[in-house]
Amino acid sequence: MRNLLFIILAFLFINKSFAATITVTDNSDSGAGTLRAALTAPVAGETIEFSLLAGSTTISLASALPSIVDNLTIDGTNAAGRVTINGQGLAPGFVITNGTVSISELNMTECASQGSSGGDGQLQAGGGGGMSAGGGVFVNTGATVTLSDLTFDGCSAAGGNGGDGTAFGLGFAAGGGGGGLGGSGALNNFTGGGGGGGLYSNATNQTPGTGGGAGGVGVAGSNATADFGGGGGSGAAVSPTGIGGDGRFAGGGGGATNGTGGNGNLLTGFGGGGGGGGGGGGNNESGGAGGTGGGDGATSDGAASTGGGGGGGAGFGGAVFLRGSLTFNSDITSNQSTIAGAAGSGGTLPLAQGGSSDGDGVYLMSGTTLILNPTAPDNRTIAAEISGPGAVTKNGSGIYNLSATNNYTGATTISAGTLVVNGSIATSSATTVAAGSTLKGT
């Protein structure tokens, strides 16, 4: 019996030690007691709380926070006033790649996701720009997230620009593709620019995503091997072997020297490189194809003068980008934005294309469902556009107001409570209203 009691007590102690509570006491960007420090070495299952003094409740980010990769609770309740995470138009809010995560009671202000630009070619083609997604919160596949009583205001997502193609010259090489959510493609060099790695990896919150390697002399650029990675630019070549490497999810394709530009969609659809623009073509070769929302790269103009410019990256989900699972009981103001990456210059018809922008409020990837779950008397509002092929389900006894012109194409299901649509829902979105629930609006 004593042995059994000892085992039980030891088990409880171990679980308690692995479910620690960390308190944020300093609103500085970095250092002991800050939010950044709490996220740098997290323990699975821990809770982050706040004890900030009045007048010091805004945390202004100078750079991106570490991504969240495991089970975590962030409770923003603060006795001296509501806590604001201010990205200052420079840094995104929370990037959640894995785990069961709950975040509550925070203002998310001016948080910004920026796709990186493709590298410029040196006498050759430019790389494609990377995608930006989820300025306030990015929810990746593998993550199950609940956002409660957050307010998003002034958040943005801006796609990376395509790299420029320049005049041909033997012995020079193409630019690498830009990484998604940050991580610039390397500029030209003799062996081709390496692809950008992106800010984040699926594996760890400290290691950037893996970009494609640079091409050696006369060698194709390497494909990216992980999400957010851009393809490598090819090295100097005088044969059609100088093709650009492909990007993965959100990463741009690499530029080419004497072959086809790398694609922004190494795998099919959005799930593998979608969003990043394709790299520019080499010597009279075609540009790579952009992924969903990413612009295609330009065709080179042969012996005349220049390599093709890279296509621009997409900007999706100014406040929230959903690739995983999300239960939402928060507010989004109308003051959000998405910006498409511009096409790089150089090449001939067809010229490089800019990226596209969509979902100022929320972008829903195919197969995802935004679960709206307010409990009475909660009365929540999403005043910015919801877009993408995903679906929306209204659960919970409270009220949700959709006041923007929404163009998501997945189904709309009202299972409980009230959904008020004072904006609009795309006609292609099938709507189901369960018994006892209400759909209304103007």
Coordinates of N, CA and C in Angstrom, one line a residue, residues 9 11 15 59 68 157 179 264 270 281 289 347 349 442:
L9 N 1.8 9.8 -5.4 CA 2.4 11.1 -5.0 C 3.4 11.6 -6.0
F11 N 3.6 10.7 -9.1 CA 3.0 11.0 -10.4 C 2.4 12.4 -10.3
N15 N 3.5 15.6 -12.6 CA 2.6 16.4 -13.4 C 2.5 17.8 -13.1
I59 N 2.8 45.5 -24.4 CA 4.0 44.8 -24.8 C 4.3 45.1 -26.3
I68 N 4.7 28.9 -31.0 CA 4.1 28.0 -29.9 C 4.0 26.6 -30.6
A157 N -1.4 41.4 -43.1 CA -0.5 40.4 -43.8 C -0.1 40.9 -45.2
G179 N 11.2 33.1 -48.2 CA 10.5 32.2 -47.2 C 9.2 32.7 -46.8
G264 N 6.1 27.8 -56.7 CA 5.7 28.1 -55.3 C 4.8 27.0 -54.7
F270 N -2.6 24.1 -51.8 CA -2.1 25.0 -50.8 C -1.1 24.3 -49.8
G281 N 11.9 32.8 -65.2 CA 12.6 31.8 -66.1 C 14.0 32.2 -66.4
A289 N 5.3 28.3 -61.6 CA 3.9 28.6 -61.2 C 3.9 29.0 -59.8
G347 N 12.3 40.2 -67.9 CA 11.7 39.1 -68.7 C 10.8 39.7 -69.8
L349 N 6.8 38.6 -72.2 CA 5.5 38.1 -72.0 C 5.6 36.6 -71.9
T442 N -29.7 42.0 -41.8 CA -30.3 43.0 -42.7 C -29.6 42.8 -44.1

